[in-house]
Backbone as JSON, one array per atom type, in Angstrom:
{
  "sequence": "MGRNAEQLAMAGEVTAAARQAELRAEFEALYARHFAFVWRTLLHFGVPSAQVEDAVQDVFIVVHRRFDDWDPARSPRSWLYGIARRVAADSRRTQERHRRKLDALADVHPGSTRMDPRIRGRERLTILERILAKLDPALSEVFVLAEIEGLSAKEIAGVLDIKPNTVSSRLRRARAAVDRGLDRHDPGASSPRLRDRRRRHD",
  "N": [[92.6, 107.1, 203.57], [93.45, 109.54, 202.59], [96.56, 109.07, 202.41], [95.77, 107.1, 199.62], [94.41, 109.25, 198.76], [96.12, 110.93, 196.7], [97.47, 109.27, 196.06], [95.9, 109.18, 193.29], [95.98, 111.83, 193.17], [98.47, 112.35, 192.18], [99.39, 109.84, 190.75], [96.89, 111.65, 188.38], [98.03, 114.02, 187.34], [100.57, 113.11, 186.39], [99.41, 110.73, 183.63], [97.93, 113.5, 182.22], [100.06, 114.97, 182.09], [101.35, 113.37, 180.65], [99.55, 113.05, 178.5], [99.28, 115.91, 177.37], [102.34, 116.04, 177.01], [102.17, 114.2, 174.45], [99.75, 115.79, 172.76], [100.99, 117.46, 171.97], [103.29, 116.87, 170.14], [101.72, 115.28, 168.82], [101.16, 117.73, 167.73], [103.41, 119.18, 166.58], [103.9, 117.71, 164.72], [102.23, 118.09, 162.84], [102.5, 119.98, 161.86], [104.69, 120.32, 160.84], [103.88, 118.4, 158.2], [102.16, 119.34, 157.16], [102.84, 122.86, 156.98], [103.69, 124.11, 153.9], [101.63, 123.21, 152.57], [99.87, 124.72, 154.43], [100.77, 127.35, 154.11], [100.2, 127.09, 150.89], [97.53, 127.45, 150.84], [96.52, 129.99, 151.48], [98.15, 131.7, 150.33], [96.48, 130.72, 147.95], [94.54, 132.08, 148.63], [94.34, 134.74, 148.71], [95.93, 136.48, 150.57], [99.32, 137.86, 151.19], [102.69, 137.99, 150.2], [104.06, 139.22, 151.26], [102.93, 138.78, 153.96], [102.44, 136.28, 154.26], [103.94, 134.33, 155.8], [103.15, 135.74, 158.48], [100.74, 135.36, 158.64], [100.39, 132.55, 158.04], [101.12, 131.36, 161.1], [99.14, 132.7, 162.33], [97.24, 129.99, 161.73], [98.26, 127.85, 162.34], [97.8, 128.84, 164.99], [95.62, 129.33, 165.97], [95.19, 126.25, 164.98], [96.77, 125.54, 167.22], [95.44, 125.63, 170.23], [93.02, 125.16, 169.44], [93.37, 121.92, 168.92], [93.16, 120.06, 171.13], [89.94, 119.17, 171.1], [89.95, 118.78, 168.31], [89.4, 115.66, 166.06], [90.46, 113.44, 165.42], [89.93, 111.81, 162.76], [88.99, 112.69, 161.54], [89.61, 113.86, 157.98], [92.56, 116.13, 157.98], [93.56, 117.99, 156.26], [91.09, 118.91, 155.4], [90.61, 120.51, 157.84], [92.64, 122.32, 158.67], [92.51, 123.83, 155.59], [90.24, 124.96, 156.57], [90.29, 126.73, 158.81], [92.45, 128.18, 157.29], [91.4, 129.67, 155.73], [89.36, 131.31, 156.98], [91.89, 133.03, 158.51], [93.16, 133.79, 156.43], [90.43, 135.37, 154.53], [90.31, 137.92, 157.19], [93.02, 138.65, 156.42], [92.06, 140.56, 155.12], [90.67, 141.74, 155.01], [91.91, 143.2, 156.67], [93.33, 144.71, 155.63], [92.24, 146.34, 153.8], [90.83, 147.44, 155.08], [93.1, 149.58, 155.49], [93.99, 150.27, 153.33], [92.15, 151.72, 152.23], [92.57, 153.91, 154.27], [95.33, 154.4, 153.45], [94.0, 155.97, 150.96], [92.57, 157.58, 152.04], [94.53, 158.89, 152.28], [96.15, 159.66, 150.15], [94.26, 161.61, 149.61], [93.78, 163.61, 150.91], [97.0, 163.86, 150.73], [97.7, 164.83, 147.71], [99.94, 163.2, 145.36], [101.21, 161.19, 147.8], [101.78, 158.67, 147.9], [101.84, 157.11, 145.52], [102.84, 154.89, 143.04], [106.28, 154.01, 142.22], [106.92, 152.23, 139.9], [108.03, 150.25, 138.16], [107.86, 148.92, 140.51], [104.5, 148.12, 140.83], [105.1, 146.29, 138.53], [107.0, 144.31, 139.0], [105.08, 143.24, 141.26], [103.25, 141.48, 140.15], [100.51, 139.2, 138.78], [101.46, 135.82, 138.4], [100.94, 134.56, 134.7], [98.27, 132.27, 135.32], [97.17, 132.98, 137.55], [96.3, 135.59, 136.98], [94.79, 134.23, 135.83], [92.9, 132.47, 137.0], [92.0, 134.89, 140.0], [90.24, 135.0, 137.51], [88.48, 133.53, 137.96], [85.23, 132.63, 138.99], [85.27, 131.66, 142.73], [84.06, 129.17, 143.46], [84.68, 127.82, 141.4], [87.58, 128.31, 141.08], [89.19, 127.37, 143.15], [88.71, 125.05, 143.98], [89.75, 124.09, 141.07], [93.0, 124.35, 142.24], [92.94, 123.04, 144.26], [92.24, 119.98, 143.08], [94.81, 120.75, 140.98], [97.26, 121.49, 142.03], [97.25, 121.36, 144.46], [96.64, 118.22, 144.53], [94.89, 116.4, 145.28], [92.66, 114.59, 145.14], [88.75, 114.48, 143.5], [86.86, 113.2, 145.42], [89.37, 114.06, 147.79], [89.02, 116.41, 146.89], [85.94, 116.57, 147.64], [85.39, 116.47, 150.35], [87.16, 118.01, 151.91], [85.97, 121.2, 150.62], [83.52, 119.92, 150.89], [81.22, 118.53, 150.08], [79.59, 117.44, 147.43], [80.76, 114.55, 145.0], [79.95, 114.36, 142.33], [79.95, 116.8, 141.69], [82.05, 118.77, 143.27], [83.64, 116.8, 140.7], [81.44, 118.61, 138.42], [81.98, 120.87, 138.59], [85.03, 120.99, 138.5], [85.35, 120.1, 135.41], [84.28, 122.47, 134.37], [86.06, 125.16, 135.59], [88.08, 124.0, 134.53], [87.89, 123.89, 131.89], [87.23, 126.59, 131.48], [90.1, 127.19, 132.59], [92.01, 126.53, 129.87], [91.53, 128.18, 127.93], [91.84, 130.37, 128.34], [94.53, 129.69, 128.89], [95.82, 129.07, 125.98], [94.51, 131.46, 124.63], [96.88, 133.38, 125.67], [98.37, 131.86, 125.28], [98.9, 129.77, 122.37], [98.09, 126.65, 121.83], [99.82, 125.65, 124.4], [98.09, 124.61, 126.75], [96.88, 121.8, 127.1], [97.55, 119.98, 126.66], [99.08, 119.39, 129.32], [97.37, 119.65, 131.04], [95.21, 118.03, 130.5], [96.61, 115.74, 131.29], [96.8, 115.22, 133.47], [93.75, 115.53, 133.5], [93.23, 112.12, 134.48], [93.65, 111.48, 137.39], [91.46, 112.06, 138.2], [89.44, 112.57, 136.86]],
  "CA": [[91.5, 107.4, 202.53], [94.07, 110.69, 202.77], [96.53, 108.56, 201.27], [95.26, 106.85, 198.27], [93.58, 110.16, 197.18], [97.82, 111.58, 197.6], [98.33, 108.47, 194.71], [95.13, 109.36, 192.67], [96.29, 113.12, 192.67], [99.99, 111.76, 191.22], [98.65, 109.45, 188.94], [96.9, 112.05, 187.2], [99.05, 115.02, 187.03], [101.36, 112.16, 185.28], [98.7, 111.1, 183.01], [97.43, 114.28, 182.32], [101.39, 115.88, 181.37], [101.55, 112.82, 179.56], [98.86, 113.45, 176.98], [100.21, 117.0, 176.54], [103.61, 115.16, 175.53], [101.71, 113.37, 173.34], [99.74, 116.75, 172.13], [102.25, 119.17, 171.66], [103.74, 115.12, 170.2], [101.13, 115.87, 167.18], [100.38, 118.97, 167.05], [104.28, 119.05, 165.7], [104.03, 116.62, 162.95], [100.8, 117.89, 161.59], [102.22, 121.44, 161.5], [105.83, 120.02, 159.35], [103.45, 118.21, 157.45], [101.32, 120.52, 156.15], [102.77, 123.2, 156.24], [103.67, 124.03, 152.79], [99.51, 122.93, 152.76], [98.87, 125.47, 154.63], [101.67, 127.98, 152.94], [100.04, 127.62, 149.36], [95.7, 127.96, 150.11], [96.74, 131.13, 152.1], [98.51, 132.15, 148.26], [95.69, 131.31, 146.67], [92.81, 133.18, 148.74], [94.67, 136.06, 148.32], [97.11, 136.55, 151.16], [99.99, 138.75, 149.44], [103.36, 136.99, 149.83], [105.75, 139.21, 152.11], [102.08, 139.08, 155.47], [101.74, 135.23, 154.13], [104.79, 134.17, 156.45], [102.18, 135.59, 159.51], [99.57, 134.33, 158.37], [100.38, 131.03, 158.86], [101.2, 130.97, 162.03], [98.11, 132.76, 162.77], [96.44, 129.45, 161.41], [98.53, 127.64, 163.79], [97.49, 129.22, 167.0], [94.34, 128.27, 166.02], [95.08, 124.52, 166.19], [97.25, 125.04, 168.65], [94.43, 126.49, 170.74], [91.67, 123.8, 169.66], [94.13, 120.53, 169.0], [92.82, 119.1, 172.18], [89.64, 119.19, 170.35], [89.93, 118.16, 167.2], [88.82, 114.65, 165.79], [91.68, 112.28, 164.61], [89.66, 111.31, 162.61], [88.45, 114.07, 160.24], [91.15, 115.04, 157.38], [93.55, 117.24, 158.39], [93.62, 119.52, 155.25], [89.86, 119.52, 155.61], [90.16, 121.19, 159.04], [93.02, 123.85, 158.08], [91.76, 124.09, 154.69], [88.75, 125.98, 156.68], [91.1, 127.47, 158.97], [93.14, 128.74, 156.73], [90.0, 130.48, 154.86], [88.51, 132.71, 157.51], [92.63, 134.0, 158.85], [93.08, 134.76, 154.68], [89.19, 135.93, 154.86], [90.02, 138.5, 158.42], [93.34, 139.04, 156.54], [91.43, 140.1, 153.39], [89.82, 143.22, 155.84], [92.69, 144.13, 157.7], [94.69, 144.83, 154.14], [90.45, 146.94, 153.1], [90.88, 148.96, 155.88], [94.81, 149.43, 155.24], [93.62, 150.98, 152.09], [90.96, 153.3, 152.69], [93.45, 154.38, 155.41], [95.82, 155.05, 152.25], [93.52, 156.62, 150.12], [92.39, 158.96, 152.23], [95.52, 160.11, 152.93], [96.02, 160.99, 149.31], [93.14, 162.51, 148.9], [94.63, 165.01, 151.6], [98.43, 164.43, 150.0], [98.0, 164.18, 146.74], [100.92, 162.42, 145.06], [102.18, 161.2, 148.51], [101.28, 157.38, 147.65], [102.36, 156.41, 144.3], [103.94, 153.84, 143.63], [107.36, 153.0, 141.68], [105.54, 151.79, 137.78], [108.5, 149.24, 138.36], [107.34, 148.23, 141.88], [104.61, 147.51, 140.61], [104.74, 144.82, 136.97], [107.2, 143.26, 140.03], [103.58, 142.17, 141.37], [101.97, 141.23, 138.72], [100.64, 137.65, 138.87], [101.33, 134.9, 137.27], [99.06, 134.52, 134.06], [97.61, 131.93, 135.54], [96.65, 133.74, 138.68], [95.15, 135.88, 136.68], [92.71, 133.57, 135.12], [91.62, 132.13, 138.48], [91.56, 135.24, 139.66], [88.53, 136.1, 137.71], [86.85, 132.53, 137.56], [83.94, 132.0, 140.05], [86.1, 131.15, 143.85], [84.08, 128.44, 143.87], [86.09, 127.0, 140.26], [89.51, 128.0, 141.78], [89.45, 126.49, 144.66], [88.91, 123.22, 143.23], [91.42, 124.17, 140.08], [93.73, 124.74, 142.59], [93.33, 121.93, 145.34], [92.96, 119.21, 142.07], [96.06, 120.6, 139.68], [98.18, 122.27, 142.21], [97.62, 120.44, 145.98], [97.49, 116.52, 143.91], [93.84, 116.03, 145.85], [91.27, 113.97, 144.58], [87.93, 114.69, 143.55], [86.9, 112.78, 146.22], [88.79, 114.43, 149.17], [88.75, 117.52, 147.73], [84.65, 116.37, 148.7], [85.09, 116.3, 151.15], [87.87, 119.53, 151.34], [84.65, 121.39, 150.91], [82.05, 119.63, 151.81], [80.88, 119.0, 148.69], [79.96, 116.47, 147.01], [81.66, 114.81, 144.8], [79.1, 115.31, 141.74], [79.9, 118.89, 142.88], [83.56, 118.66, 142.68], [83.9, 117.25, 138.99], [81.35, 118.88, 137.57], [83.18, 122.1, 139.2], [85.98, 120.66, 138.0], [85.19, 120.19, 134.31], [83.65, 124.27, 133.79], [87.56, 125.42, 135.75], [89.56, 123.41, 133.89], [87.9, 125.21, 129.84], [88.19, 127.89, 131.44], [91.13, 128.07, 132.58], [92.52, 126.46, 128.66], [90.71, 129.09, 127.15], [92.74, 131.0, 129.26], [96.18, 129.49, 128.73], [96.05, 129.5, 124.79], [94.43, 133.04, 124.09], [98.53, 133.13, 125.66], [99.56, 131.02, 124.1], [97.72, 128.78, 121.61], [97.79, 124.72, 122.35], [100.63, 125.03, 125.34], [98.25, 124.33, 128.3], [96.26, 121.24, 126.76], [98.49, 118.33, 127.08], [100.33, 118.85, 130.39], [96.66, 119.56, 131.94], [94.68, 116.71, 129.93], [97.82, 114.13, 131.97], [96.51, 115.26, 134.86], [92.55, 115.06, 135.02], [93.22, 110.8, 134.31], [93.42, 111.49, 138.72], [90.08, 113.04, 137.64], [87.56, 112.05, 135.67]],
  "C": [[93.01, 108.67, 202.1], [95.88, 110.14, 201.67], [96.88, 108.01, 200.1], [94.76, 107.98, 197.43], [94.71, 111.04, 196.67], [97.79, 110.33, 196.39], [97.91, 109.04, 194.26], [95.33, 110.77, 192.41], [97.94, 113.25, 191.56], [99.57, 111.67, 190.35], [98.18, 110.85, 188.05], [97.24, 113.13, 186.92], [99.61, 113.9, 185.41], [100.47, 111.64, 183.38], [97.92, 112.41, 182.24], [99.06, 114.89, 181.01], [101.8, 114.62, 180.53], [100.85, 113.05, 178.45], [99.37, 114.72, 176.2], [101.28, 116.84, 176.29], [103.03, 114.94, 174.62], [101.22, 114.07, 172.64], [100.48, 117.48, 171.38], [103.75, 118.05, 169.81], [102.94, 115.62, 168.28], [100.73, 116.86, 166.31], [102.16, 119.31, 166.19], [104.52, 118.2, 164.93], [103.21, 116.8, 162.2], [101.02, 119.44, 161.7], [103.82, 120.83, 160.56], [105.32, 118.82, 158.59], [102.37, 119.07, 156.49], [101.53, 121.48, 156.36], [102.78, 124.27, 155.35], [101.6, 124.8, 152.69], [99.39, 124.19, 152.97], [99.49, 127.66, 154.49], [101.05, 128.83, 151.73], [98.46, 128.16, 149.28], [95.91, 129.48, 150.98], [96.95, 132.39, 150.83], [97.15, 132.36, 147.26], [94.38, 132.21, 146.95], [93.76, 134.4, 149.15], [95.66, 137.1, 148.9], [98.42, 137.09, 150.55], [101.93, 138.0, 150.57], [103.59, 137.8, 151.22], [104.46, 139.07, 153.77], [101.84, 137.82, 155.14], [101.95, 134.21, 155.42], [102.7, 134.36, 157.63], [100.94, 134.83, 159.47], [99.42, 133.03, 158.64], [100.57, 130.2, 160.09], [99.93, 131.43, 163.22], [96.83, 131.91, 162.81], [96.89, 128.62, 162.2], [98.86, 127.36, 165.35], [97.02, 128.66, 167.12], [94.83, 127.56, 166.6], [96.18, 124.82, 166.84], [95.94, 124.62, 169.89], [93.52, 125.92, 170.4], [92.36, 122.41, 168.83], [93.85, 119.77, 169.91], [90.85, 118.76, 171.61], [89.04, 118.57, 168.99], [90.03, 117.06, 166.64], [89.38, 114.24, 165.01], [90.84, 111.55, 163.5], [89.36, 111.61, 160.27], [90.18, 114.97, 158.86], [91.58, 115.89, 158.03], [93.47, 118.5, 157.98], [92.2, 119.87, 155.23], [89.75, 120.89, 156.53], [90.5, 122.1, 158.98], [92.9, 123.79, 157.1], [90.6, 125.98, 155.56], [89.4, 126.74, 158.03], [91.37, 128.39, 158.48], [92.55, 129.84, 155.96], [89.91, 131.85, 155.43], [89.66, 134.24, 158.48], [92.3, 134.85, 157.68], [91.66, 136.47, 154.35], [90.09, 137.53, 155.99], [91.84, 139.21, 157.69], [93.27, 140.68, 155.56], [91.4, 141.95, 154.12], [89.9, 144.09, 156.35], [92.98, 144.94, 156.02], [93.68, 145.9, 153.73], [91.15, 148.45, 153.49], [92.38, 149.95, 155.63], [94.12, 150.61, 153.51], [93.26, 151.78, 152.41], [91.77, 153.7, 153.01], [94.54, 154.92, 154.66], [94.87, 155.58, 151.22], [92.93, 158.22, 150.42], [93.9, 159.9, 152.06], [95.87, 161.09, 151.8], [95.46, 161.38, 148.91], [93.24, 163.99, 149.93], [95.97, 164.88, 150.7], [98.65, 163.42, 148.82], [99.86, 164.58, 146.07], [101.19, 161.15, 146.12], [102.72, 159.65, 148.63], [101.65, 156.96, 146.26], [103.72, 156.32, 143.39], [104.32, 153.56, 142.24], [106.05, 153.09, 140.68], [106.8, 150.8, 137.94], [108.44, 148.1, 139.8], [106.4, 147.81, 141.39], [104.48, 146.71, 139.64], [105.72, 143.96, 138.15], [106.12, 142.39, 141.32], [102.33, 142.0, 141.01], [101.56, 139.8, 138.8], [100.7, 137.53, 138.0], [99.79, 134.88, 135.29], [98.01, 133.19, 134.59], [96.86, 131.72, 136.51], [96.01, 134.53, 138.53], [93.93, 135.48, 136.29], [92.35, 133.15, 135.52], [91.5, 132.84, 139.19], [90.59, 135.97, 139.48], [87.62, 134.6, 136.76], [86.1, 132.99, 138.87], [84.96, 131.57, 140.95], [85.73, 130.01, 143.74], [84.64, 127.57, 142.35], [87.14, 127.11, 140.89], [89.88, 127.88, 142.63], [89.68, 125.6, 144.62], [89.29, 123.34, 142.83], [91.64, 124.17, 140.97], [93.86, 123.54, 143.9], [93.18, 120.28, 144.01], [94.47, 119.37, 140.92], [96.43, 121.35, 140.51], [98.22, 121.06, 143.41], [97.4, 118.91, 145.09], [95.99, 116.26, 144.65], [92.49, 115.38, 144.65], [90.48, 114.01, 144.57], [87.22, 113.93, 144.7], [87.6, 112.99, 148.49], [89.27, 115.78, 149.23], [86.8, 117.93, 148.02], [85.12, 116.67, 150.02], [86.2, 117.79, 152.51], [86.49, 120.81, 152.67], [83.44, 121.67, 151.21], [81.19, 119.86, 151.37], [80.36, 117.49, 148.12], [79.83, 116.24, 145.66], [81.03, 115.03, 142.98], [80.31, 116.59, 141.52], [81.47, 119.18, 141.19], [83.38, 117.94, 141.12], [83.13, 117.78, 137.74], [82.14, 120.71, 137.69], [84.67, 122.3, 138.51], [86.37, 120.75, 136.41], [85.05, 121.77, 133.73], [85.14, 125.16, 133.61], [88.67, 125.46, 134.64], [89.45, 123.92, 132.07], [88.02, 126.13, 129.67], [89.51, 128.79, 130.98], [92.55, 127.52, 131.19], [92.33, 127.55, 128.15], [91.52, 130.2, 127.84], [93.93, 131.22, 128.74], [96.29, 129.61, 126.9], [95.55, 130.27, 124.66], [96.41, 133.72, 124.18], [99.03, 133.49, 124.9], [99.0, 129.72, 123.87], [97.87, 127.66, 121.65], [99.08, 124.65, 123.28], [99.65, 124.17, 126.95], [97.11, 122.27, 127.87], [96.63, 120.13, 127.03], [98.79, 118.35, 128.48], [98.66, 119.09, 131.21], [95.65, 118.46, 131.73], [95.52, 115.67, 130.64], [97.15, 114.46, 133.25], [95.1, 115.01, 135.87], [92.38, 113.35, 134.62], [92.64, 110.75, 135.39], [92.35, 111.99, 139.06], [88.76, 112.63, 138.03], [87.26, 110.82, 135.45]]
}
């Protein structure tokens, strides 16, 4: 009995080691395949460019910690998107606390945190980013997933856990708002480009 128990224990250790190696390979494949998607998603959620690399690592730390619980039948982008959203929210709270500290410092030492106008210029968002920032977040995230990430309406519905009809409705409203914003900047420049991409979603 002792020998059989020892053999069973050894077999269990081998099986566990093999499972860990399998999970490690799957995680590395997921990381390589979706790294850029997570990066872009964090930028969309407002994580500053200078901090996005750390935020991406935070996302994949969570992924690694919870990887054994992940259901492979579930869309990996849906799972990653949800984790990235929470990490970005944490990042925004940290930025807000930091901003309040700087504001308090400025009250005590006026002029100590003045920013060079050239720095402000370099940090200006692109025209499209400014337009999206003014949209309802529910509209802007659907627009980004459709027009920038190239997801179909069905895929977006899975990522956001909403109905496909809701995706289509939000996407129409978002496109109309973006068209209007781009036309104000450069009349007529945006419509043909967006119209080409709509055929996949309408």
